[in-house]
Each structure stands twice: as C-alpha cells, then as structure tokens.
PDB file of C-alpha atoms in Angstrom:
ATOM      1  CA  UNK A   1      22.132 153.351  85.809  1.00 85.00           C
ATOM      2  CA  UNK A   2      20.302 153.863  81.754  1.00 90.00           C
ATOM      3  CA  UNK A   3      20.643 157.674  81.650  1.00 90.00           C
ATOM      4  CA  UNK A   4      24.035 157.427  81.780  1.00 93.00           C
ATOM      5  CA  UNK A   5      24.151 154.927  78.836  1.00 94.00           C
ATOM      6  CA  UNK A   6      24.015 156.139  75.030  1.00 94.00           C
ATOM      7  CA  UNK A   7      21.555 154.646  72.368  1.00 94.00           C
ATOM      8  CA  UNK A   8      23.500 152.218  70.998  1.00 92.00           C
ATOM      9  CA  UNK A   9      24.567 150.320  74.524  1.00 94.00           C
ATOM     10  CA  UNK A  10      20.633 150.915  75.443  1.00 94.00           C
ATOM     11  CA  UNK A  11      20.010 149.133  71.977  1.00 92.00           C
ATOM     12  CA  UNK A  12      21.998 146.456  72.677  1.00 91.00           C
ATOM     13  CA  UNK A  13      20.834 145.375  76.272  1.00 93.00           C
ATOM     14  CA  UNK A  14      17.582 145.344  75.037  1.00 93.00           C
ATOM     15  CA  UNK A  15      18.324 143.302  72.012  1.00 88.00           C
ATOM     16  CA  UNK A  16      19.737 141.045  74.624  1.00 90.00           C
ATOM     17  CA  UNK A  17      16.476 140.530  76.696  1.00 91.00           C
ATOM     18  CA  UNK A  18      16.809 143.698  79.029  1.00 94.00           C
ATOM     19  CA  UNK A  19      13.470 145.268  79.033  1.00 95.00           C
ATOM     20  CA  UNK A  20      13.596 148.500  81.028  1.00 96.00           C
ATOM     21  CA  UNK A  21      16.453 149.303  78.813  1.00 95.00           C
ATOM     22  CA  UNK A  22      14.207 148.429  75.851  1.00 95.00           C
ATOM     23  CA  UNK A  23      11.714 150.432  77.690  1.00 96.00           C
ATOM     24  CA  UNK A  24      13.952 153.597  78.426  1.00 96.00           C
ATOM     25  CA  UNK A  25      14.735 153.855  74.551  1.00 94.00           C
ATOM     26  CA  UNK A  26      11.193 153.575  73.600  1.00 95.00           C
ATOM     27  CA  UNK A  27      10.381 156.241  76.021  1.00 95.00           C
ATOM     28  CA  UNK A  28      13.363 158.674  74.823  1.00 95.00           C
ATOM     29  CA  UNK A  29      12.085 158.572  70.996  1.00 95.00           C
ATOM     30  CA  UNK A  30       8.162 158.585  71.869  1.00 95.00           C
ATOM     31  CA  UNK A  31       7.845 162.385  71.194  1.00 95.00           C
ATOM     32  CA  UNK A  32       9.941 162.295  68.235  1.00 95.00           C
ATOM     33  CA  UNK A  33       7.889 159.638  66.919  1.00 95.00           C
ATOM     34  CA  UNK A  34       4.525 162.082  67.884  1.00 93.00           C
ATOM     35  CA  UNK A  35       6.354 165.024  66.088  1.00 93.00           C
ATOM     36  CA  UNK A  36       7.028 163.199  63.012  1.00 92.00           C
ATOM     37  CA  UNK A  37       3.149 161.763  62.124  1.00 88.00           C
ATOM     38  CA  UNK A  38       2.009 164.681  61.296  1.00 84.00           C
ATOM     39  CA  UNK A  39       4.648 164.600  58.177  1.00 88.00           C
ATOM     40  CA  UNK A  40       2.407 161.433  56.896  1.00 85.00           C
ATOM     41  CA  UNK A  41      -0.984 161.344  55.280  1.00 82.00           C
ATOM     42  CA  UNK A  42      -2.562 157.540  54.833  1.00 81.00           C
ATOM     43  CA  UNK A  43      -5.607 157.729  53.078  1.00 83.00           C
ATOM     44  CA  UNK A  44      -8.597 156.417  56.090  1.00 85.00           C
ATOM     45  CA  UNK A  45      -5.834 156.977  58.882  1.00 84.00           C
ATOM     46  CA  UNK A  46      -5.992 159.337  61.665  1.00 88.00           C
ATOM     47  CA  UNK A  47      -2.877 160.754  63.196  1.00 89.00           C
ATOM     48  CA  UNK A  48      -3.465 158.090  66.273  1.00 90.00           C
ATOM     49  CA  UNK A  49      -3.207 155.696  63.596  1.00 91.00           C
ATOM     50  CA  UNK A  50      -0.284 157.116  62.338  1.00 91.00           C
ATOM     51  CA  UNK A  51       1.588 157.510  65.434  1.00 93.00           C
ATOM     52  CA  UNK A  52       0.796 154.114  66.229  1.00 94.00           C
ATOM     53  CA  UNK A  53       2.275 152.453  63.541  1.00 93.00           C
ATOM     54  CA  UNK A  54       5.549 154.311  64.296  1.00 94.00           C
ATOM     55  CA  UNK A  55       5.595 152.991  67.960  1.00 96.00           C
ATOM     56  CA  UNK A  56       5.405 150.024  66.306  1.00 96.00           C
ATOM     57  CA  UNK A  57       8.410 150.404  64.167  1.00 95.00           C
ATOM     58  CA  UNK A  58      10.356 152.075  67.046  1.00 94.00           C
ATOM     59  CA  UNK A  59       9.365 148.752  69.381  1.00 93.00           C
ATOM     60  CA  UNK A  60      10.758 146.569  66.168  1.00 93.00           C
ATOM     61  CA  UNK A  61      13.867 148.612  65.642  1.00 92.00           C
ATOM     62  CA  UNK A  62      14.578 148.483  69.190  1.00 90.00           C
ATOM     63  CA  UNK A  63      13.803 144.933  69.484  1.00 88.00           C
ATOM     64  CA  UNK A  64      15.806 143.779  66.497  1.00 89.00           C
ATOM     65  CA  UNK A  65      19.140 145.681  66.929  1.00 88.00           C
ATOM     66  CA  UNK A  66      22.437 144.672  66.045  1.00 84.00           C
ATOM     67  CA  UNK A  67      25.365 146.170  66.931  1.00 78.00           C
TER      68      UNK A  67
END
C-alpha cells in the first residue's frame, strides 16, 4: 500500500498519526542519512553519533511535516 505513495503523501499521513507511513518514510531515507554522515565532523563524536543525530532530525521532520 505505501509503496505506491509518494513522499509527500506518506509524510501527510504520518503527520496525521499513521505510524506505519512514518516508519516507511524513515526506512526509505535511513541509508541517505548514513551516507551523508561521513560529510560531517563533530569534535568528540564518532560516525554513529552523527548518524543518530541525522536520524533524530529525519524523525522530527516526518513528525512535523506540513503540506
């Protein structure tokens, strides 16, 4: 069902409380977050910390989406 929806439709559903739509979006973008983490350097942090911060930002973006 969710595979046929675009990102905006999924985000709109997720912002209305559809947890499965939110999880689908997060899984779709998880690898992108991981691939971009190597571009950043934070003093005292390792790559996993940066990935975690990226995932938190992704989850917040999905939760706060406004069409």
